[in-house]
XYZ file of C-alpha atoms in Angstrom:
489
model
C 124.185 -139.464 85.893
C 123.759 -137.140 83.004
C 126.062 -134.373 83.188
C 125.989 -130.712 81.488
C 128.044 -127.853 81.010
C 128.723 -124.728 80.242
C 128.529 -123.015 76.751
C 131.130 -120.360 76.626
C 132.118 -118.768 73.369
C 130.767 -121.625 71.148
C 132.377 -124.308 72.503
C 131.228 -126.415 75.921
C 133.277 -126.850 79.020
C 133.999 -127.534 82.355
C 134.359 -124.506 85.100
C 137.884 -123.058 85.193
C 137.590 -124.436 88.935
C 136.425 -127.804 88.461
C 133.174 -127.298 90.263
C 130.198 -129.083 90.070
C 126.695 -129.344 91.925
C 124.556 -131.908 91.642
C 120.559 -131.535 90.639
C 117.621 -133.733 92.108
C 114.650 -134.725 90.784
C 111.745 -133.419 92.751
C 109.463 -136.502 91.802
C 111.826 -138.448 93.717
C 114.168 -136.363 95.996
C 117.029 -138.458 94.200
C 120.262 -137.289 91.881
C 119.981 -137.297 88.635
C 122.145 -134.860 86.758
C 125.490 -132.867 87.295
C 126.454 -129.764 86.388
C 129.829 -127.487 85.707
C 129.898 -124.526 88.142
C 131.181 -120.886 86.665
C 134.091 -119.328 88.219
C 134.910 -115.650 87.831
C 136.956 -116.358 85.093
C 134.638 -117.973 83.184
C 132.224 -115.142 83.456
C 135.344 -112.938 82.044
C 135.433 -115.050 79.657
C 132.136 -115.029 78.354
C 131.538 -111.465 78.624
C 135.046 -111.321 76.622
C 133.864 -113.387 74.011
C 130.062 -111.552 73.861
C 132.063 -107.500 73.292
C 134.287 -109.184 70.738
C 131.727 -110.862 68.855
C 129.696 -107.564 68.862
C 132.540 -105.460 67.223
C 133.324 -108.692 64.693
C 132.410 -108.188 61.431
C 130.606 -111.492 61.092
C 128.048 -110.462 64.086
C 127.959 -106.449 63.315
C 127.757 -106.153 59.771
C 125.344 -108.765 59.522
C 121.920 -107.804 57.577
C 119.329 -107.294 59.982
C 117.096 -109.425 57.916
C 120.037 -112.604 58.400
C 119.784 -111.909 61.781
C 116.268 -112.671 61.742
C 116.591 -116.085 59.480
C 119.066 -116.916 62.149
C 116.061 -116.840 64.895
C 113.758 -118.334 62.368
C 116.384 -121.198 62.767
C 116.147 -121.350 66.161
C 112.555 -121.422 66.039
C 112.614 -124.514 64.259
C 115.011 -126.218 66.121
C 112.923 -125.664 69.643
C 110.626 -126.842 67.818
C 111.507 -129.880 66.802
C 113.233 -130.808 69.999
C 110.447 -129.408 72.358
C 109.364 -132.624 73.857
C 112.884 -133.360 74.875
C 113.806 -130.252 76.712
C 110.433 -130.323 78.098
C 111.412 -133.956 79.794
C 114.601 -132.379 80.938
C 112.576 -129.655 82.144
C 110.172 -131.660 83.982
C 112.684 -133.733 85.768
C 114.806 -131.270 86.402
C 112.372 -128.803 88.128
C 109.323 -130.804 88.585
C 107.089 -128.601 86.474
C 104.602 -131.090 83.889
C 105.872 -132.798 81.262
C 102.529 -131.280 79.446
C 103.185 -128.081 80.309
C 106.729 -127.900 79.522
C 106.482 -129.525 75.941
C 103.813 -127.427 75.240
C 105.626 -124.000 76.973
C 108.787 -125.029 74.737
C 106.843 -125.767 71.860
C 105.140 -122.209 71.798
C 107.920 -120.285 72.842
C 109.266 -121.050 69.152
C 106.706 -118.141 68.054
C 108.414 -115.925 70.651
C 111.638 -115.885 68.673
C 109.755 -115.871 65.318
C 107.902 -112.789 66.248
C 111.432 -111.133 67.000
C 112.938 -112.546 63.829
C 109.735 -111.023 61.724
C 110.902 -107.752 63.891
C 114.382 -107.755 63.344
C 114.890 -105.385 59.648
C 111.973 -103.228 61.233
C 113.996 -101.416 63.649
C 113.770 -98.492 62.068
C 114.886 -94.480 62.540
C 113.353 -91.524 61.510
C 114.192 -88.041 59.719
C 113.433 -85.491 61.893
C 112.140 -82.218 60.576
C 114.414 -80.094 62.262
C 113.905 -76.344 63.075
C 117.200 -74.996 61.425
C 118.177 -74.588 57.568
C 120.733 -76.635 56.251
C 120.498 -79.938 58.104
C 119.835 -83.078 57.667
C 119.216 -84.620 60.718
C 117.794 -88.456 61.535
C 118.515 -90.985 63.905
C 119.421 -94.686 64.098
C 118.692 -97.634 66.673
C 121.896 -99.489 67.041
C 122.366 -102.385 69.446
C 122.719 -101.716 73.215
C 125.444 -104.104 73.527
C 126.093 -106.445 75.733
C 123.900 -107.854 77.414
C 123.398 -110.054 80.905
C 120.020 -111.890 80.782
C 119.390 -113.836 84.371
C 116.479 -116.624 84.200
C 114.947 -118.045 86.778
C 114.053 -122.417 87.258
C 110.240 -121.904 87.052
C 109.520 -121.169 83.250
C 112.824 -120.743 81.564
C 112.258 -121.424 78.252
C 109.687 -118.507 78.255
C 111.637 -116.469 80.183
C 114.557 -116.910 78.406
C 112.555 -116.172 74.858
C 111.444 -112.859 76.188
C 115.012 -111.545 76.809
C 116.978 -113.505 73.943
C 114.588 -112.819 70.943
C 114.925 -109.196 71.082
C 118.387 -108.608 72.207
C 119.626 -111.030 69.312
C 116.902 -109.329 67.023
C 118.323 -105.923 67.491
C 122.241 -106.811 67.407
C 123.579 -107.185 70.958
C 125.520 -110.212 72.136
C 124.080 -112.097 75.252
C 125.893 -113.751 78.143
C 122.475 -116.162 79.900
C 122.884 -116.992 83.585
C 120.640 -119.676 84.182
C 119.628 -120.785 88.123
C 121.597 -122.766 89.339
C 118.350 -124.275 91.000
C 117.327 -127.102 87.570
C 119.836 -125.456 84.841
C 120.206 -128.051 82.516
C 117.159 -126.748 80.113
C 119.244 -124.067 79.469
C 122.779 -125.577 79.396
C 121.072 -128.099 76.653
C 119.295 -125.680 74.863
C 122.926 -124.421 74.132
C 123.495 -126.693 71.981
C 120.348 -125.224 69.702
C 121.861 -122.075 69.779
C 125.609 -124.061 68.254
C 123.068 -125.607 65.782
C 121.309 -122.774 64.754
C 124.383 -121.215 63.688
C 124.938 -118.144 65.697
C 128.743 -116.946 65.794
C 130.693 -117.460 68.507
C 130.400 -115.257 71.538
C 127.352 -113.951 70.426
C 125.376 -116.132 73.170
C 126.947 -118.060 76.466
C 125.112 -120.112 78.714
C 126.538 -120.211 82.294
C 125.454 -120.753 85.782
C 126.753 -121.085 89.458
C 126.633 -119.363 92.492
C 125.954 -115.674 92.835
C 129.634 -114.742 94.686
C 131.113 -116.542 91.493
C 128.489 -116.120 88.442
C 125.738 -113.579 89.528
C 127.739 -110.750 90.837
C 131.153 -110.571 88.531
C 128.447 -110.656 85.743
C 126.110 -108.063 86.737
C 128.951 -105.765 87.688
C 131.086 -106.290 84.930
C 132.331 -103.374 83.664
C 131.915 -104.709 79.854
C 127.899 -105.552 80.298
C 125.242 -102.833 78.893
C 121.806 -104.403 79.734
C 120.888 -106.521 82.915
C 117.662 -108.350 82.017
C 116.633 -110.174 85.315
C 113.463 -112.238 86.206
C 113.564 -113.480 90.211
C 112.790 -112.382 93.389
C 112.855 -108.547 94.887
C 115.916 -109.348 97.256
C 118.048 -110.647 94.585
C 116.718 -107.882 92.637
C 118.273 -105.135 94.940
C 121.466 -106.838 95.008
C 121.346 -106.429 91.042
C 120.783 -102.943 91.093
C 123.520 -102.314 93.591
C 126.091 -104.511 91.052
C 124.297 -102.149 88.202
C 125.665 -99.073 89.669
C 129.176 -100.649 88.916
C 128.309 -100.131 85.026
C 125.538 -98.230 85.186
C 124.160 -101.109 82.762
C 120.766 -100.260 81.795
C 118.070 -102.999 83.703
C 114.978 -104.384 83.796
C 113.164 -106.118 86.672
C 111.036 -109.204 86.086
C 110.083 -109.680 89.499
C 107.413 -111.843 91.921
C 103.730 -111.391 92.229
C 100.951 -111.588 94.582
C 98.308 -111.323 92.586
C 94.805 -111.006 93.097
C 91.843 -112.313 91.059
C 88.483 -110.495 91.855
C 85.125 -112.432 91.540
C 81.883 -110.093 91.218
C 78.494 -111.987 92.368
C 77.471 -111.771 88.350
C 80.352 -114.365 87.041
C 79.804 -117.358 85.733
C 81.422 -119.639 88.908
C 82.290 -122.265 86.758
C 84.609 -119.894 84.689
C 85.336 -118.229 87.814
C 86.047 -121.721 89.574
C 88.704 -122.654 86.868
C 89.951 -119.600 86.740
C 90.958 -119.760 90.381
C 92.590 -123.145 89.702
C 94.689 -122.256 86.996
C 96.181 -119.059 88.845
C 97.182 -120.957 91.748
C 97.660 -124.960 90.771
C 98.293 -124.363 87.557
C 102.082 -125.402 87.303
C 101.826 -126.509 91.220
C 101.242 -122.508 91.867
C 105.461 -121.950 90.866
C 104.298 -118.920 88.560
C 105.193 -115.180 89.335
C 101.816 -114.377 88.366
C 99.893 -117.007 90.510
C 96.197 -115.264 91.651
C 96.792 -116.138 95.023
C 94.673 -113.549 95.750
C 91.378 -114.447 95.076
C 88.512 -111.760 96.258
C 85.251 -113.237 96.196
C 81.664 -111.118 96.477
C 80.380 -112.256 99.518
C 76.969 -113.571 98.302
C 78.530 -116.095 96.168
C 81.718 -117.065 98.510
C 79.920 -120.163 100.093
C 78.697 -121.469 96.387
C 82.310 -120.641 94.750
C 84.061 -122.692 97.280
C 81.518 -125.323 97.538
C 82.319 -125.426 93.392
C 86.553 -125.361 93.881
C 86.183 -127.964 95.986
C 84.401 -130.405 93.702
C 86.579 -129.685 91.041
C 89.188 -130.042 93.561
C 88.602 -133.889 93.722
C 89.733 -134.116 90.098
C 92.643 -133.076 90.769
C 95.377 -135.680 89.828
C 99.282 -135.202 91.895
C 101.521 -137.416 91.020
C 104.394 -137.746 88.687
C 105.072 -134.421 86.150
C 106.218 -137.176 83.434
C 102.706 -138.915 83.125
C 100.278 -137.639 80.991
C 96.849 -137.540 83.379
C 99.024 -135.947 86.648
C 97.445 -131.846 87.003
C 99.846 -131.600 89.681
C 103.373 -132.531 90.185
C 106.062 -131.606 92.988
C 107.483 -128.309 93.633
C 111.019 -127.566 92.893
C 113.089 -127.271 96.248
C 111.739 -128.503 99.775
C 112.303 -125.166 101.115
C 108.844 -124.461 99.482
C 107.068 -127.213 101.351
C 108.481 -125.407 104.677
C 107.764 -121.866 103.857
C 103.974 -122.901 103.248
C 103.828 -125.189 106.212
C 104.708 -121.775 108.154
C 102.699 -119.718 106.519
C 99.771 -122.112 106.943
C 100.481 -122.289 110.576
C 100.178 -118.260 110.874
C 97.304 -118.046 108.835
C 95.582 -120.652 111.237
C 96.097 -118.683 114.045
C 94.900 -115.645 113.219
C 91.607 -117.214 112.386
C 91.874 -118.716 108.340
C 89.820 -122.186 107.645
C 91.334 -124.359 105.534
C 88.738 -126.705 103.649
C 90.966 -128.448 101.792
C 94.589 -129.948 101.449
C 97.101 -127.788 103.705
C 100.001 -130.369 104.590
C 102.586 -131.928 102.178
C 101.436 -135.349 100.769
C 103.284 -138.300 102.561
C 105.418 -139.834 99.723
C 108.834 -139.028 98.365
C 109.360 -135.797 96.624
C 108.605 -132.211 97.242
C 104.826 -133.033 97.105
C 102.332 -130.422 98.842
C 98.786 -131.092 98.307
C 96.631 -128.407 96.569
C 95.460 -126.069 99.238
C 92.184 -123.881 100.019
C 92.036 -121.023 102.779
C 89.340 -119.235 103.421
C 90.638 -115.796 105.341
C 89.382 -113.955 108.438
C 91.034 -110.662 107.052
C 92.666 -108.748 104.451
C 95.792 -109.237 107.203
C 95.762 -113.184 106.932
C 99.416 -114.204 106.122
C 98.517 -116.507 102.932
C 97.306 -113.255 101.292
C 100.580 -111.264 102.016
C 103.504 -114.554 101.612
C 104.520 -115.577 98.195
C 104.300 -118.670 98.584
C 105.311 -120.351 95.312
C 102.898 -123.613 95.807
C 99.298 -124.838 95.681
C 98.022 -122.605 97.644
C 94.451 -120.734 97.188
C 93.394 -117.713 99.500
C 90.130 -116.201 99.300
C 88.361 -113.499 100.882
C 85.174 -111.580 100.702
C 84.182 -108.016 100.017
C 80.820 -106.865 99.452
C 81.259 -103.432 97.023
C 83.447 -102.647 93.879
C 85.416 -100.064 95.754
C 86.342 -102.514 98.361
C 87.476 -105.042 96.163
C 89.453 -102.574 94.208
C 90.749 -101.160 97.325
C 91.656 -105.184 98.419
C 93.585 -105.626 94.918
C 95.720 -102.981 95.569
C 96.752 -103.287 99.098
C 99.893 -104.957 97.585
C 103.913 -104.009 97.349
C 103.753 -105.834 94.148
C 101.629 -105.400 90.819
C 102.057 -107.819 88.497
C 99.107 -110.321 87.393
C 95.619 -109.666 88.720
C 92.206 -110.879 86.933
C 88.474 -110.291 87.126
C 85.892 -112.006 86.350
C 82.230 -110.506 85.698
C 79.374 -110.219 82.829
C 79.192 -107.118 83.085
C 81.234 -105.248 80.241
C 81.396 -101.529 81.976
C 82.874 -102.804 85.474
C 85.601 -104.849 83.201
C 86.684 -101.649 82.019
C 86.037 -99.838 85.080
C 88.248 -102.010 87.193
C 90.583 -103.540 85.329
C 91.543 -99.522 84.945
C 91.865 -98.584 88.754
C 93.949 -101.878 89.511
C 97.762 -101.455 89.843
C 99.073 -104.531 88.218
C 100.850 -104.629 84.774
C 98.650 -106.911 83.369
C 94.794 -107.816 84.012
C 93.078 -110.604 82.918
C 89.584 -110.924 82.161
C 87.269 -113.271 82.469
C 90.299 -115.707 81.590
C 93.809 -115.990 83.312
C 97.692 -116.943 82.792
C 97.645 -116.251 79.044
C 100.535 -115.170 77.142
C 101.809 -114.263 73.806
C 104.701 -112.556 72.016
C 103.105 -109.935 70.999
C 101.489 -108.819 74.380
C 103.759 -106.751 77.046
C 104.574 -108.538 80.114
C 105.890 -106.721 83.802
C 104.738 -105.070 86.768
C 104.565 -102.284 88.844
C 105.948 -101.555 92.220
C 108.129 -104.113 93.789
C 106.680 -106.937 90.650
C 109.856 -104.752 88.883
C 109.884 -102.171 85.708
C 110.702 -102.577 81.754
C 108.567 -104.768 79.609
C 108.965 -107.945 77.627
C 107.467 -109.520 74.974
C 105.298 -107.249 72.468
C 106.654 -104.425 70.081
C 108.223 -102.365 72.990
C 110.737 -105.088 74.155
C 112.785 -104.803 71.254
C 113.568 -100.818 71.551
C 114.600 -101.895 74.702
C 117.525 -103.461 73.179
C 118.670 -100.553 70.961
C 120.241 -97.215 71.584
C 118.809 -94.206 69.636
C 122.195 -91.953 67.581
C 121.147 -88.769 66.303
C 123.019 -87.805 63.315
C 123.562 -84.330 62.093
C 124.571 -83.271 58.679
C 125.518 -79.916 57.510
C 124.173 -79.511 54.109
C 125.212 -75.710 53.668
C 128.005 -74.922 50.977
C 128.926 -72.807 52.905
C 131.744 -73.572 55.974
C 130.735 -73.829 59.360
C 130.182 -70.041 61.163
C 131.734 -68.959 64.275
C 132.628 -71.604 66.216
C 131.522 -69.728 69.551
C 128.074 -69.996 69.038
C 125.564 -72.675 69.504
C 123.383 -72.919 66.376
């Protein structure tokens, strides 16, 4: 079997322990790659090597626009070697060969946009209210910095912490899951290639008593970046109070995807599918959610349906499958119980609903038509191919419906009627709304939530300030000495 391991300090290794854990293919259920386990020490280790790098000349004095040609680098190199981490990717986690290549491929323009952003961090001159000073400010790096990925899209995920914090100065110490890592232990070796110094980015993963937590607690880390789920996230911010490292939360969705009885059901139809089988439905903004007018209910899931029959599961390496296997079997089990609930409280289910009888962590694509707004596939995240709809019949219902929600991260609407877009996608607490479209991404657009979907923005302009501190410099420019020194000027 292949094996990986960790990238600590520019060079690869084993664990300081020895440990390894073994990966399976979810196609299959079989082996089919190792990898090296972190210990404590290694995390030390890394962390070491990421506050010496930022204080060595090579890394801190370096021009803001190298910095940049460094990422340009990197772009080119993720690039060019796109369809192979995308086949890692896919066999590691199950996710589609066409959607990883492409995913990889694209996220190349994340760390471009950062590298066009990296010698336009900028301060200002402020025009302060007393004679005799010159006053401005600076961004400098925020230091070190702890970025934790998830399995489910980590070359994206990874882009939207990595670009800026590399744009901007700081040193990064990646925990990949420990759940499929070995995108992220391979794409080390871009980073070696690409020429970054040493220390300024390590790759490590393991367990969270012997990677997560001394990492997110170290005493030596500035920023947490983390993308996962709101109970890990709490045990994050409890590490955080260790360093009082500044953090942002990336975390889960339950997103809902309104359908007025003006929409044009075919767009409306797709749109369903790609929020929730898109990717197998392993995406933090899945519209698993989907609120349908009730006029048009019976006609939109007569249409899902059809399209339904299209739908091709089988194996993420072929290039016709639209659905592959989900990542861990604990999936298939949560859904089975959640199914079960829903059942009994009343929910139909006119398509799909049990796992597919084959090997591999295959569920078929699912479609549940709720009794209420209570109906346990519209409160579980899920993480599968799993489509809940419900009716409302006015505006301020469905609004009311979107919001009824601890998190707020994705939600979309779809409608021809410009005025309600604005009007709705206003009142609905979700960090980003979709219209008439869904699951679209770019560098340059913010991406978070609200509530328990987490706080801090990546991707777009913002991201990068997040990176920075802001110095204010003062300058006496009186020829005159300083006056008495009990006296705040």
């Amino acid at each position: 079997m292949q094996h990986f391991q960790l990238f600590i300090d520019g060079a690869f290794s084993e664990g300081a322990m020895g440990q390894t854990m073994c990966t399976e293919n979810p196609a299959t259920g079989t082996p089919w790659a190792t990898f090296a386990c972190a210990a404590p020490t290694d995390v030390e280790r890394a962390v070491a090597a990421a506050k010496r790098a930022l204080e060595d000349p090579i890394w801190r004095d370096m021009t803001q626009t190298a910095r940049g040609k460094l990422l340009y680098r990197l772009a080119d190199l993720i690039e060019e070697n796109a369809e192979a981490l995308g086949r890692i990717e896919t066999t590691d986690s199950g996710k589609l060969l066409a959607e990883t290549a492409s995913q990889t491929k694209y996220v190349g323009d994340y760390y471009r946009y950062y590298a066009g952003l990296a010698d336009k961090i900028e301060g200002a001159v402020l025009p302060i209210d007393k004679p005799d000073m010159h006053v401005f400010t600076r961004r400098e790096p925020i230091g070190v910095v702890a970025a934790v990925v998830p399995w489910n899209a980590q070359m994206f995920l990874t882009a939207t912490k990595l670009g800026p914090a590399l744009a901007a100065g700081c040193t990064v110490v990646l925990k990949a899951s420990e759940v499929a890592p070995a995108p992220l232990l391979e794409f080390a070796r871009l980073i070696q290639e690409a020429g970054f110094p040493k220390g300024v980015v390590s790759v490590v993963t393991g367990d969270a008593e012997s990677c997560a937590i001394p990492l997110t607690r170290h005493p030596d880390v500035d920023r947490i970046a983390f993308t996962g789920g709101p109970e890990t996230a709490r045990h994050v911010i409890r590490n955080s109070a260790q360093n009082f490292a500044v953090t942002s939360l990336e975390l889960g969705g339950k997103s809902p995807i309104i359908v007025f009885e003006d929409a044009d059901l075919n767009g409306a139809a797709n749109g369903l599918i790609a929020g929730n089988f898109g990717a197998s439905g392993q995406s933090c903004v899945a519209g698993s959610r989907g609120l349908v007018h009730r006029p048009i209910l019976e006609r939109l899931i007569a249409k899902i349906t059809e399209k339904a029959k299209g739908i091709v599961v089988g194996d993420p390496l072929a290039a016709d499958t639209h659905l592959g296997p989900l990542c861990t079997e604990a999936q298939i089990n949560t859904i089975k119980a959640t199914l079960g609930k829903a059942q009994s409280q009343g929910a139909i289910i006119h398509f799909g609903g049990t796992p597919l009888d084959r090997a591999g962590n295959f569920m078929a694509p699912t479609l549940v038509e709720c009794a209420s707004a209570e109906t346990e596939t519209l409160k579980v995240e899920m993480f599968g191919p799993v489509m809940s709809l419900l009716p409302f019949d006015t505006e301020e219902e469905a609004v009311a419906l979107a919001n009824d929600s601890d998190f707020g991260l994705g939600s979309g609407i779809f409608t021809q009627n410009l005025a309600r877009a604005h009007r709705v996608s206003a009142r609905i607490r979700s960090g980003i709304c979709w219209v008439n479209t869904y699951r679209a991404i770019s560098p340059i657009a913010p991406f978070g939530g609200f509530n328990q979907s987490g706080y801090g923005r990546e991707a777009g302009i913002e991201a990068i300030h997040d990176y920075t501190r802001t110095k204010t410099v003062w300058i006496n420019t009186s020829a005159e000495p300083m006056a008495n020194p009990f006296v705040m000027r």
